CSV table of C-alpha atoms in Angstrom, one decimal:
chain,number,residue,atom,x,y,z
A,1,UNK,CA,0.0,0.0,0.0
A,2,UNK,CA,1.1,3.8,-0.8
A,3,UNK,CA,1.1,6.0,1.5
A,4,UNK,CA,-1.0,8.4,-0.7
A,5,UNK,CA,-3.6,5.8,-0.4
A,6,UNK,CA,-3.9,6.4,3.0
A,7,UNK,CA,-4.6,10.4,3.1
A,8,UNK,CA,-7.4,12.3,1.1
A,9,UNK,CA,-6.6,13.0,-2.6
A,10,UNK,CA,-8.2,16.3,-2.8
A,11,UNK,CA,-4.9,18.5,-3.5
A,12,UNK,CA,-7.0,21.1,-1.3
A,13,UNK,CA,-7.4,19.3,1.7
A,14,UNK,CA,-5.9,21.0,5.0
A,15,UNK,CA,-3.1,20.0,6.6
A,16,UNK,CA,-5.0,19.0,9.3
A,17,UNK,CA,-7.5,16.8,7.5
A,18,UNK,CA,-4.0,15.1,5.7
A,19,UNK,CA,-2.7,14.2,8.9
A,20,UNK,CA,-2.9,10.0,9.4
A,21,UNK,CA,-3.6,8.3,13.2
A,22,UNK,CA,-0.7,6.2,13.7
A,23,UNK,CA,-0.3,3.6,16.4
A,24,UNK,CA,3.5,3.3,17.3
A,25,UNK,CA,4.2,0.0,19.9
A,26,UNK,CA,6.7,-0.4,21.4
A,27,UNK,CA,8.6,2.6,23.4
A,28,UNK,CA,12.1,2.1,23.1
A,29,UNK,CA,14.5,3.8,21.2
A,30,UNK,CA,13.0,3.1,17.6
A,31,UNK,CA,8.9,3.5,18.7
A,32,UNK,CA,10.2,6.9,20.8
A,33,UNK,CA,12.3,7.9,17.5
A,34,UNK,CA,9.0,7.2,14.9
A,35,UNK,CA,6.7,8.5,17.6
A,36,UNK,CA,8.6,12.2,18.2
A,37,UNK,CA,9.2,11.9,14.6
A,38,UNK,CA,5.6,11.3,12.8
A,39,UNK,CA,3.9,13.1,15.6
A,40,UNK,CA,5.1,16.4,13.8
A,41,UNK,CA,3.1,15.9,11.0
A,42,UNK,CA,0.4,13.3,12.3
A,43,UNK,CA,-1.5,12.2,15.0
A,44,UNK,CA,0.4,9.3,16.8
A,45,UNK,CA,-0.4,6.9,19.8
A,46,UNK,CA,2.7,5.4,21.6
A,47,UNK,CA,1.6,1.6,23.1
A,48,UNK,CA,4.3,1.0,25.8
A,49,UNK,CA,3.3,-2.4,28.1
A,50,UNK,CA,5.9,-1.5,30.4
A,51,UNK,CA,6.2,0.8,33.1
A,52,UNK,CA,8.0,3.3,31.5
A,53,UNK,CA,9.3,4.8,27.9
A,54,UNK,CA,13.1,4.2,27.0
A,55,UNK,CA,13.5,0.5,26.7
A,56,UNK,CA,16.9,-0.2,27.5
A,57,UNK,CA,17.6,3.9,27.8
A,58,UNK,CA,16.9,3.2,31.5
A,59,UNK,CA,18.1,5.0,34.0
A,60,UNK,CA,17.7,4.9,38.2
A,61,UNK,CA,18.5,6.4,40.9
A,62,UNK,CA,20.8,4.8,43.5
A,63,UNK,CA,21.7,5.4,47.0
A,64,UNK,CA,25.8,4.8,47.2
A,65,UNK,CA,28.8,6.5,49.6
A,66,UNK,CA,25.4,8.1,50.8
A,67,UNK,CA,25.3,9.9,48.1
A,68,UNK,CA,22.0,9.7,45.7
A,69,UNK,CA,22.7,9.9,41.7
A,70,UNK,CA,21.2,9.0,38.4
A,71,UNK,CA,23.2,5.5,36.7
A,72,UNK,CA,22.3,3.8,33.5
A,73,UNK,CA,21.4,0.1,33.6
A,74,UNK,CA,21.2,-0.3,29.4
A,75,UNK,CA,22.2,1.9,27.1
A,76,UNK,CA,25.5,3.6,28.0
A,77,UNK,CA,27.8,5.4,25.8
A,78,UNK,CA,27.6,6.6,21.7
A,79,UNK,CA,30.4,8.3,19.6
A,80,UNK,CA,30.5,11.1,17.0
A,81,UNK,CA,31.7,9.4,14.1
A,82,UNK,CA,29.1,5.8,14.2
A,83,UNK,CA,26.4,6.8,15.7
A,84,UNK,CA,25.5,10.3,13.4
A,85,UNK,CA,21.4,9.8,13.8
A,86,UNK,CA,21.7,9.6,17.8
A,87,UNK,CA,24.2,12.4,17.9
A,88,UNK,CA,21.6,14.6,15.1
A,89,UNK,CA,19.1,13.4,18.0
A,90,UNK,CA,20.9,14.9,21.0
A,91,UNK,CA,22.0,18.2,18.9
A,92,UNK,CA,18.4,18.9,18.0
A,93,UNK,CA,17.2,17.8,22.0
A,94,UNK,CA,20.0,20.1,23.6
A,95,UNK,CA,21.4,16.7,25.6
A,96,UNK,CA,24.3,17.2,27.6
A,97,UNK,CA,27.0,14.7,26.9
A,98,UNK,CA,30.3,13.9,29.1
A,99,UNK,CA,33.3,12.4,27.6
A,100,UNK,CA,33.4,7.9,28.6
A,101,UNK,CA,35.5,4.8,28.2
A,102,UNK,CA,35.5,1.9,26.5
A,103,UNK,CA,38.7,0.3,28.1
A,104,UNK,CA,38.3,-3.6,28.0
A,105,UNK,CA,39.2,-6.1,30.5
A,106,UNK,CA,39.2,-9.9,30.5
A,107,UNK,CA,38.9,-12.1,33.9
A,108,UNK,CA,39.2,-16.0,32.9
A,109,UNK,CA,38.8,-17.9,36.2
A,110,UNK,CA,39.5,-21.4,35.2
A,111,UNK,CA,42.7,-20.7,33.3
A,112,UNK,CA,43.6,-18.1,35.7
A,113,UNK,CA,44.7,-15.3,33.3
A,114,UNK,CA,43.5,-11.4,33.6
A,115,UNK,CA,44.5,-8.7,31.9
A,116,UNK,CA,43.8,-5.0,30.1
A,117,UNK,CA,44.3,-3.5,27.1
A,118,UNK,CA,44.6,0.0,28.7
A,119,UNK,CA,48.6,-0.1,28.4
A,120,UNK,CA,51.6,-2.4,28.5
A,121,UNK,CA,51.4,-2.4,32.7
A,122,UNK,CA,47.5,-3.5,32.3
A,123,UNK,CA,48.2,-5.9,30.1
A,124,UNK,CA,50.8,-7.5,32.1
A,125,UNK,CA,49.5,-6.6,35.5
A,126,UNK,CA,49.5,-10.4,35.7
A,127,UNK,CA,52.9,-11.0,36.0
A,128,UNK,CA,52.7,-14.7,35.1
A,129,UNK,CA,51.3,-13.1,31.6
A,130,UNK,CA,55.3,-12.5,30.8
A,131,UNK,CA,55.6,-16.0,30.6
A,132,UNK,CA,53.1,-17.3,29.0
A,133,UNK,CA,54.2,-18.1,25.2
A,134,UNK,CA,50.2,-18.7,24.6
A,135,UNK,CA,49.7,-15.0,25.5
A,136,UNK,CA,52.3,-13.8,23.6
A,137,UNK,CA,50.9,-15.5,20.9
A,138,UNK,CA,47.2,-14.2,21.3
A,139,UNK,CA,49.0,-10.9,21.1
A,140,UNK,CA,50.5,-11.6,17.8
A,141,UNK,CA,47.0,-12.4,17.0
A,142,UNK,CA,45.7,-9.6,17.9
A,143,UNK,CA,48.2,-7.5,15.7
A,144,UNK,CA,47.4,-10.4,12.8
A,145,UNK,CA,43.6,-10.0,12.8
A,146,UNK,CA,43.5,-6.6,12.8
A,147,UNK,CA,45.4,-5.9,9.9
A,148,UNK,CA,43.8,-9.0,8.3
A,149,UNK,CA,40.5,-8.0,8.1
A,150,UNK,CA,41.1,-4.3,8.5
A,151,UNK,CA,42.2,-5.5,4.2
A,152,UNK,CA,39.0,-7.8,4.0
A,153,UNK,CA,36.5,-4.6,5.2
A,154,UNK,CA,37.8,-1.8,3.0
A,155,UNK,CA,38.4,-4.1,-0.3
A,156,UNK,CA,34.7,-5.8,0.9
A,157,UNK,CA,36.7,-9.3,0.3
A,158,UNK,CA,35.9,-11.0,3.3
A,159,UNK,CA,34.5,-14.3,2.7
A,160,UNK,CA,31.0,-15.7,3.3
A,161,UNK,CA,31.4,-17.5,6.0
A,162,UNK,CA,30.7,-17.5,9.6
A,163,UNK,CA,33.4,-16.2,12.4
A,164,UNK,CA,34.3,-19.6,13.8
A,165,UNK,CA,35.4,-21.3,10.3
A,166,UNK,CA,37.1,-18.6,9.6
A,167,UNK,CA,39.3,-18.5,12.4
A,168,UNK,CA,39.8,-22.3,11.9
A,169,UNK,CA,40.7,-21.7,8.0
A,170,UNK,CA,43.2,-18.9,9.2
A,171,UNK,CA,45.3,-20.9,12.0
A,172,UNK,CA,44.2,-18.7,14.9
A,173,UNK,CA,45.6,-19.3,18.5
A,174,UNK,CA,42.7,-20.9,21.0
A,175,UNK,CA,44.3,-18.1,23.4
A,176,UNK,CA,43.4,-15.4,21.1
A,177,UNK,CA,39.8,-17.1,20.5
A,178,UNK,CA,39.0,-17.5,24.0
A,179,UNK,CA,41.3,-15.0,25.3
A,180,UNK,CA,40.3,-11.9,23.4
A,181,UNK,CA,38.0,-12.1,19.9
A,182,UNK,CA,35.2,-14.0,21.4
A,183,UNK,CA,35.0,-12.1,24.9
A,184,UNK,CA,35.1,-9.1,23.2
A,185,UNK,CA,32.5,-9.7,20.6
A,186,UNK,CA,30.0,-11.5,23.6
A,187,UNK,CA,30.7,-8.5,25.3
A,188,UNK,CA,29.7,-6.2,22.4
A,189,UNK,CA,26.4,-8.2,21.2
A,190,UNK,CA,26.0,-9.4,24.9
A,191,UNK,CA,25.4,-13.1,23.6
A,192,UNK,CA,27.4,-16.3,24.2
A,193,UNK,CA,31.0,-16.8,23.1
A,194,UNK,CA,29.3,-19.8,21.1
A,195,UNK,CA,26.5,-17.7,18.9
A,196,UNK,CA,29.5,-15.2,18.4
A,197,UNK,CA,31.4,-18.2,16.2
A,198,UNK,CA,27.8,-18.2,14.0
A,199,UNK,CA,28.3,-14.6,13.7
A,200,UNK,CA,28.5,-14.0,9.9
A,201,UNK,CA,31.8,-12.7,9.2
A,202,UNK,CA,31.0,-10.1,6.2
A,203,UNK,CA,28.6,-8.4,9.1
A,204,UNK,CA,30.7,-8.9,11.9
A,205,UNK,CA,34.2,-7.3,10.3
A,206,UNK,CA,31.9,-4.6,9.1
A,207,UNK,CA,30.5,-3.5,12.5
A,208,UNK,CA,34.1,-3.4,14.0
A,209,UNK,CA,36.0,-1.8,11.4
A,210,UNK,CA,33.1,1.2,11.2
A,211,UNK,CA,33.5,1.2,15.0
A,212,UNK,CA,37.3,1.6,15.3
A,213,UNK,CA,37.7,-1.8,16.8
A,214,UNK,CA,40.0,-3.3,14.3
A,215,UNK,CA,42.6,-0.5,14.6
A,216,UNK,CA,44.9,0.4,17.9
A,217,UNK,CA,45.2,4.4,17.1
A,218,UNK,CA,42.2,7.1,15.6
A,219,UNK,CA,39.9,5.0,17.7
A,220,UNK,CA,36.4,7.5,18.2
A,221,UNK,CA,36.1,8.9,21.5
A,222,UNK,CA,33.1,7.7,23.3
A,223,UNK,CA,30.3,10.1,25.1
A,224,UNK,CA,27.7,9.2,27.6
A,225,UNK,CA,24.8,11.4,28.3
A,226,UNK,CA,25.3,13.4,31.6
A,227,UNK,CA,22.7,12.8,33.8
A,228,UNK,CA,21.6,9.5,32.4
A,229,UNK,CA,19.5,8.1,29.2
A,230,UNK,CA,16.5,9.6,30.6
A,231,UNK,CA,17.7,13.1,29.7
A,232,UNK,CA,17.0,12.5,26.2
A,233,UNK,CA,13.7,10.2,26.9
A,234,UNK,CA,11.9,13.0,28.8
A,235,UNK,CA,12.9,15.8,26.0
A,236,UNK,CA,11.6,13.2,23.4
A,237,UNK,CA,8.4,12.1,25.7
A,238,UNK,CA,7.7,15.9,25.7
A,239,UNK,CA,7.1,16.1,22.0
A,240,UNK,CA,5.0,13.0,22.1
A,241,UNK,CA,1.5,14.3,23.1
A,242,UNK,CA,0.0,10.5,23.7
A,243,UNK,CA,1.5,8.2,25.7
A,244,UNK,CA,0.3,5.1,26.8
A,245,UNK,CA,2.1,3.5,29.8
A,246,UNK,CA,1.4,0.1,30.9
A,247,UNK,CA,-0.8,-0.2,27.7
A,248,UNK,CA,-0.4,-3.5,26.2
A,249,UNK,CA,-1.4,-4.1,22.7
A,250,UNK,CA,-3.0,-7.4,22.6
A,251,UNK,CA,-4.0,-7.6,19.1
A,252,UNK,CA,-4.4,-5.9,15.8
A,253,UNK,CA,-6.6,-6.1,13.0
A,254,UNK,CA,-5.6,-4.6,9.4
A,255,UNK,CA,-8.1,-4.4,6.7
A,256,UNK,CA,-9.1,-1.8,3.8
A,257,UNK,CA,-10.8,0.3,6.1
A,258,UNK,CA,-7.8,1.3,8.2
A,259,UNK,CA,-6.0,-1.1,11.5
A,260,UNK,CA,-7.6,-1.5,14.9
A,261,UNK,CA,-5.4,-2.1,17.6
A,262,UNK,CA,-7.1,-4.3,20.3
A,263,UNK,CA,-6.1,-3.6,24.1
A,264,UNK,CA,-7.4,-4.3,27.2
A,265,UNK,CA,-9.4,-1.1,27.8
A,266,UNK,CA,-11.1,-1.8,24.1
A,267,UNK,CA,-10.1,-0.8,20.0
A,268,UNK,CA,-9.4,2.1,18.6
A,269,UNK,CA,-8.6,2.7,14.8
A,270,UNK,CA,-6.4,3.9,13.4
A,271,UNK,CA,-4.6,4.6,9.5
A,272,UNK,CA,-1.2,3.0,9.6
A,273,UNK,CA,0.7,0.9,12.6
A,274,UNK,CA,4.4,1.1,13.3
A,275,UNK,CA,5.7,-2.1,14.7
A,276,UNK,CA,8.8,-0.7,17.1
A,277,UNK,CA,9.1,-3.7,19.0
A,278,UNK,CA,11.4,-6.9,19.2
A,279,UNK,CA,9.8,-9.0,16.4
A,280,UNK,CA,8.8,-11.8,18.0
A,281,UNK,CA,6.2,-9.7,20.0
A,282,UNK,CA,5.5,-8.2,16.3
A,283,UNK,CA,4.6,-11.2,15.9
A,284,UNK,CA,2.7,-12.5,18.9
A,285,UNK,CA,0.3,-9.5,18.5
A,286,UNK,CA,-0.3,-10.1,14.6
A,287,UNK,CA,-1.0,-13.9,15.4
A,288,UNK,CA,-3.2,-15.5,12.6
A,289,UNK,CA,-3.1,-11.8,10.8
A,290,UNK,CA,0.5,-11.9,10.5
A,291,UNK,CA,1.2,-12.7,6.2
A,292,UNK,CA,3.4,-15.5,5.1
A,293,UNK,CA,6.4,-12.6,4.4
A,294,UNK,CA,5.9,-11.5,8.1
A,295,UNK,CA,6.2,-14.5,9.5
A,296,UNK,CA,9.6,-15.6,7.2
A,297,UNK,CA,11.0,-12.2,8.1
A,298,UNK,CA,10.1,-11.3,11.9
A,299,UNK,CA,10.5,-15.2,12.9
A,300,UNK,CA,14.0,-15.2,11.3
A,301,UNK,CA,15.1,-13.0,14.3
A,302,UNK,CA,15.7,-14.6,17.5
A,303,UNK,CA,16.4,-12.9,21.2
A,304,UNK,CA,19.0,-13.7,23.6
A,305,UNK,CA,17.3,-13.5,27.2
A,306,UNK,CA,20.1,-11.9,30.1
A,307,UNK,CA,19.8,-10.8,33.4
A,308,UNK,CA,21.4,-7.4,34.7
A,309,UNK,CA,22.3,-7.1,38.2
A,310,UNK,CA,22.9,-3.2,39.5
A,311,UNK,CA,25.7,-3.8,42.5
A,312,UNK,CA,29.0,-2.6,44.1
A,313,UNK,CA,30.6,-6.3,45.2
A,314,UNK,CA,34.1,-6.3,43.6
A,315,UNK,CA,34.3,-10.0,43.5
A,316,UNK,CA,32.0,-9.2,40.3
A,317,UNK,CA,35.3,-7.4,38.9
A,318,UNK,CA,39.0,-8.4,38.1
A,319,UNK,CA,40.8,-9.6,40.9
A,320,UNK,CA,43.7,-7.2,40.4
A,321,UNK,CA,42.4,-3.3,40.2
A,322,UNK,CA,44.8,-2.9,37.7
A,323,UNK,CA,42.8,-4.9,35.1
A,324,UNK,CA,39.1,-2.9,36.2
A,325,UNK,CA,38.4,-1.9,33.0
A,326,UNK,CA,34.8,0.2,31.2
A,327,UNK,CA,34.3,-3.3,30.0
A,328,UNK,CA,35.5,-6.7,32.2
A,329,UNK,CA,34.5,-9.5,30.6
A,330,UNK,CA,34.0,-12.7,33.8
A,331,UNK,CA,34.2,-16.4,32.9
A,332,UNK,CA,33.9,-19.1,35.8
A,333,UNK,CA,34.2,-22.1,35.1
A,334,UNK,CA,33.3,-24.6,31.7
A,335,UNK,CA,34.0,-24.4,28.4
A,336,UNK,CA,35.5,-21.3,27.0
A,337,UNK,CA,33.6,-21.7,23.7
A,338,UNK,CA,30.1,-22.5,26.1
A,339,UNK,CA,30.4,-20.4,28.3
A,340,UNK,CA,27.3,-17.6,29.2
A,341,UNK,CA,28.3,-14.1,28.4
A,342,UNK,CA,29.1,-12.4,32.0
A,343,UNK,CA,30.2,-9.1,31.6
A,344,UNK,CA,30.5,-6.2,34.5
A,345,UNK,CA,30.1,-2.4,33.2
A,346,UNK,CA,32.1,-0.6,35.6
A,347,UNK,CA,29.9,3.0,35.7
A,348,UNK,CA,32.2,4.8,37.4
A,349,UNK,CA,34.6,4.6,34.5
A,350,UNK,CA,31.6,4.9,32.0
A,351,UNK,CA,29.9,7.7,33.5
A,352,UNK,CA,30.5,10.8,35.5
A,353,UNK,CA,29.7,9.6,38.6
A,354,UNK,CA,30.5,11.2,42.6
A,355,UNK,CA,31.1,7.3,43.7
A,356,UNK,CA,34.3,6.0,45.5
A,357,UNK,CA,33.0,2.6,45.6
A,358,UNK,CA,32.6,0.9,42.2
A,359,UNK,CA,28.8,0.7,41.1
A,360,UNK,CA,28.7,-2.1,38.1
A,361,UNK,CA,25.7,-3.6,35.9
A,362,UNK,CA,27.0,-7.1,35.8
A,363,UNK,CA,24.6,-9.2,32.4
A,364,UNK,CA,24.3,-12.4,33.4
A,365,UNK,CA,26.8,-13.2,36.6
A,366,UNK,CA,28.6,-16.4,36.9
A,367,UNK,CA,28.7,-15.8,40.6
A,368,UNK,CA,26.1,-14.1,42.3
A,369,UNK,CA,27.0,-10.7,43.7
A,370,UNK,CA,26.5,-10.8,48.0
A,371,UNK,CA,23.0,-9.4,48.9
A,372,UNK,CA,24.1,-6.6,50.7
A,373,UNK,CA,25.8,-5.4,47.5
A,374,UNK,CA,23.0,-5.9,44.9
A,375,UNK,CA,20.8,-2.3,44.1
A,376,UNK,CA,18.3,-4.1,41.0
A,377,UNK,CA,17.7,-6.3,38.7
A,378,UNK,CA,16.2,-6.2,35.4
A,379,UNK,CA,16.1,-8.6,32.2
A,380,UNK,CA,17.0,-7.6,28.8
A,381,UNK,CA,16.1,-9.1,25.8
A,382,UNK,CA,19.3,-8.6,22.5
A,383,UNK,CA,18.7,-10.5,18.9
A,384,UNK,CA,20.9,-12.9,18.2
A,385,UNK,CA,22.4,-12.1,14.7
A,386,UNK,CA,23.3,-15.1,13.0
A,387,UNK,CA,22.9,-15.9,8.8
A,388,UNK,CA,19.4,-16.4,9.1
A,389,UNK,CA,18.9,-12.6,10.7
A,390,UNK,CA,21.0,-11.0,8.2
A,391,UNK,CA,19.0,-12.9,5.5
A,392,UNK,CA,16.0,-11.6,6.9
A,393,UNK,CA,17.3,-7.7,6.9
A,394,UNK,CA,17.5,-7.9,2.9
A,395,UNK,CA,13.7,-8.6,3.0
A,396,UNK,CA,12.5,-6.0,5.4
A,397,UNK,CA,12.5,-3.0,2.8
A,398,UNK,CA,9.5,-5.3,0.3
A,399,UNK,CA,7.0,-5.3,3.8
A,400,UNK,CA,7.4,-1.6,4.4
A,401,UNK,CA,3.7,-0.6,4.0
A,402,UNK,CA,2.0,-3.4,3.1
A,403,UNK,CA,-1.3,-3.8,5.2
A,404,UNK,CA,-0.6,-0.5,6.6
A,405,UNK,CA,2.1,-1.7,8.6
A,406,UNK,CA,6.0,-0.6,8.8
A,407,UNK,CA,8.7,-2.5,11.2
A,408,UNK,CA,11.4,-0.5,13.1
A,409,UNK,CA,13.5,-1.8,15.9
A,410,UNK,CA,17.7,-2.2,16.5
A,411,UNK,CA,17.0,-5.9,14.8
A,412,UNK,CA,17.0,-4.2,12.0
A,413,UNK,CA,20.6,-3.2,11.7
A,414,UNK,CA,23.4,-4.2,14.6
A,415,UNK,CA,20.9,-4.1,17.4
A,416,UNK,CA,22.4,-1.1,19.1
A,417,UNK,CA,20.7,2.3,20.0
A,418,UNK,CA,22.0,3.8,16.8
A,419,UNK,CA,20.1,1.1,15.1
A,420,UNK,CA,16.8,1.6,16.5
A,421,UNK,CA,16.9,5.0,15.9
A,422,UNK,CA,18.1,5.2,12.5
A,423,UNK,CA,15.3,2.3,11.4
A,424,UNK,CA,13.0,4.8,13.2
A,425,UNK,CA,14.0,7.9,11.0
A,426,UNK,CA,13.8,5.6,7.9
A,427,UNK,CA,10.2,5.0,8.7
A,428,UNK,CA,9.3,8.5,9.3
A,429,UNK,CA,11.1,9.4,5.8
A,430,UNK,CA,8.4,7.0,4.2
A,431,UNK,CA,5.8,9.0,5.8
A,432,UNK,CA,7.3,12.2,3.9
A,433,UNK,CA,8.5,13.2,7.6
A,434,UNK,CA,12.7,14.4,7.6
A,435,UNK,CA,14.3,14.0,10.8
A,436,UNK,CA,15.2,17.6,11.0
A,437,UNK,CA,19.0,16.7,11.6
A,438,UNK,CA,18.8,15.3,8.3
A,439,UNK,CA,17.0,17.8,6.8
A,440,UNK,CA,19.3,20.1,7.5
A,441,UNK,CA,22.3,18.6,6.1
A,442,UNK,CA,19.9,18.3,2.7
A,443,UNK,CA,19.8,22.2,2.9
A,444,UNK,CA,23.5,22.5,3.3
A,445,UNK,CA,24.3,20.7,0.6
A,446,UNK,CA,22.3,22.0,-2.0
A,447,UNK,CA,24.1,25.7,-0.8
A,448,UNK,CA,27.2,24.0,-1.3
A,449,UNK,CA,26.0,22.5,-4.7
């Protein structure tokens, strides 16, 4: 269906009678992003079932040092040069950012090896790590795979194959496997080390070379907004004039006549529906509705469940405070290869926080922080990109509109904020609505034309 189909062909109709009822569900990045963005030229409805809008841009306030202060539980930190729709985002929402780090640490308790890749003393803050040809060997690695498919990105050679056979083609150490690659990348899509060796390679080389992690110099700086994701949810909320909190679509009905989204306080009608949630809820609220295309696409995606625990116990955290990194990836015991992701997000060195004692979101802990320490919990869902995903992203653009229906989400592209956004602004383009950060650039290009 054309958009045009869905507005009044009389070239003289008012603005106002052109303007479409939109549903939006879902009210995470990508259902805020369509949402703030469609609701400046139509009437839209953001469906959140949760408690509150943001998704994983959540932020609480916690009681540490006694000292109260705003921390981030999801969504974290963002940098000028990848993430150009969220930063076009903050510019136009007056968000106050604060420099962060990305410093990565690895904590591997069965083979007993830590280290950093702050400097030469974090990386050998394990003084046993001297002596250890297999380290010195997943450093030679390190140097090999980054100049390896640092080639394989910018001459778009890299083969189609998944990360694990080509690791195995290419003679790779199993100390820089388990050592470095794959706790990085679970890190990074918070997933097992195990789904990371079904990780497509083209897609995976792709992500880290645009992101700087494939080179030891000119990496970006990375930002965090000050004051916590929730300053840039509440300036969005405030251009978003109906919001539906705890507001659970149950089920929706498309026909000729327009959709009707079905909730527990009754229907309402509406002209178009933007899907901005995982798509396996897409898909749970479509049911028998859902077409044949729907269902290939949307069920193509699947979710990686992990549990978030908001403390301040160090045992979550390298044992040597030399190796406390942004990023410390923990592994207990078992299989390196089979092992859960566990990693703990050190805030203090993320965000600009008045803390002395260290306040970490630890996904998925192999040990369980003690009880005194623990602040919250929540669970986070994060697709699991592996062929059949990427497949599935070449088809999204031929279900754009049909039934009076688009799809946004972060399953869309990487599955990061940037993501979600950007697949929001696409959506609003199709509407004939710019994101005005866009726009702009348009204007000052055709100046400079």
């Amino acid at each position: 269906m054309k958009l045009d189909d869905l507005v009044p062909s009389n070239a003289a109709a008012s603005r106002q009678d052109r303007a479409l009822r939109i549903a939006v569900v879902g009210g995470g990045i990508a259902g805020l992003g369509a949402a703030w963005l469609l609701g400046r030229q139509h009437r839209v409805t953001l469906f959140e079932a949760g408690a509150y809008a943001g998704g994983h841009a959540n932020t609480v306030d916690v009681t540490v040092d006694g000292i109260r202060h705003p921390v981030d539980t999801g969504f974290l930190v963002f940098n000028r040069r990848t993430y150009p729709e969220l930063c076009g985002l903050f510019a136009a929402l007056d968000v106050p950012v604060a420099a962060s780090d990305m410093s990565f640490g690895v904590s591997l308790g069965a083979e007993d090896i830590e280290w950093a890749g702050t400097s030469v003393a974090t990386l050998f803050a394990q003084g046993a790590n001297l002596a250890r040809p297999a380290f010195w060997q997943m450093l030679r690695d390190i140097r090999r795979f980054n100049a390896e498919t640092t080639r394989l990105a910018r001459e778009h050679a890299a083969p189609d194959v998944p990360l694990g056979v080509y690791l195995d083609r290419n003679g790779y150490s199993e100390s820089f496997r388990n050592g470095y690659l794959l706790p990085m990348a679970a890190a990074i899509w918070s997933c097992p080390t195990e789904q990371m060796l079904h990780y497509p390679l083209n897609t995976f080389l792709r992500f880290c070379h645009n992101h700087g992690l494939l080179q030891i110099l000119d990496r970006p700086q990375w930002l965090t907004v000050r004051g916590g994701s929730r300053e840039y949810v509440k300036r969005m909320l405030a251009g978003i004039s109906d919001l539906r909190l705890n507001w659970p679509v149950r089920r929706v009905i498309r026909d000729a006549g327009g959709v009707t989204v079905v909730c527990d306080a009754g229907s309402e009608q509406f002209d178009a529906i933007v899907f901005a949630c995982h798509s396996d809820t897409t898909l749970a609220i479509l049911g028998e509705e859902a077409t044949a295309a729907e269902r290939a696409v949307l069920g193509a995606v699947r979710y990686q469940p992990n549990r978030a625990v908001l403390h301040t116990d160090p045992a979550l955290l390298p044992r040597r405070r030399k190796v406390w990194s942004a990023w410390n990836y923990m592994a207990g015991e078992g299989r390196a290869d089979q092992r859960p992701v566990s990693v703990s997000y050190l805030l203090n060195q993320l965000q600009p926080l008045p803390f002395h004692s260290p306040v970490m979101v630890t996904l998925n802990p192999f040990k369980e922080p003690s009880a005194g320490h623990v602040l919250a919990e929540f669970d986070y869902d994060h697709p699991v990109f592996d062929q059949g995903a990427i497949d599935a992203q070449a088809h999204l653009p031929a279900l754009q509109g049909r039934h009076r229906s688009w799809f946004a989400g972060a399953w869309t592209g990487y599955g990061f904020h940037e993501d979600g956004l950007r697949s929001a602004v696409n959506v609003a383009a199709m509407f004939g609505v710019a994101a005005p950060w866009r726009a702009r650039q348009l204007m000052l290009d055709e100046v400079h034309a």
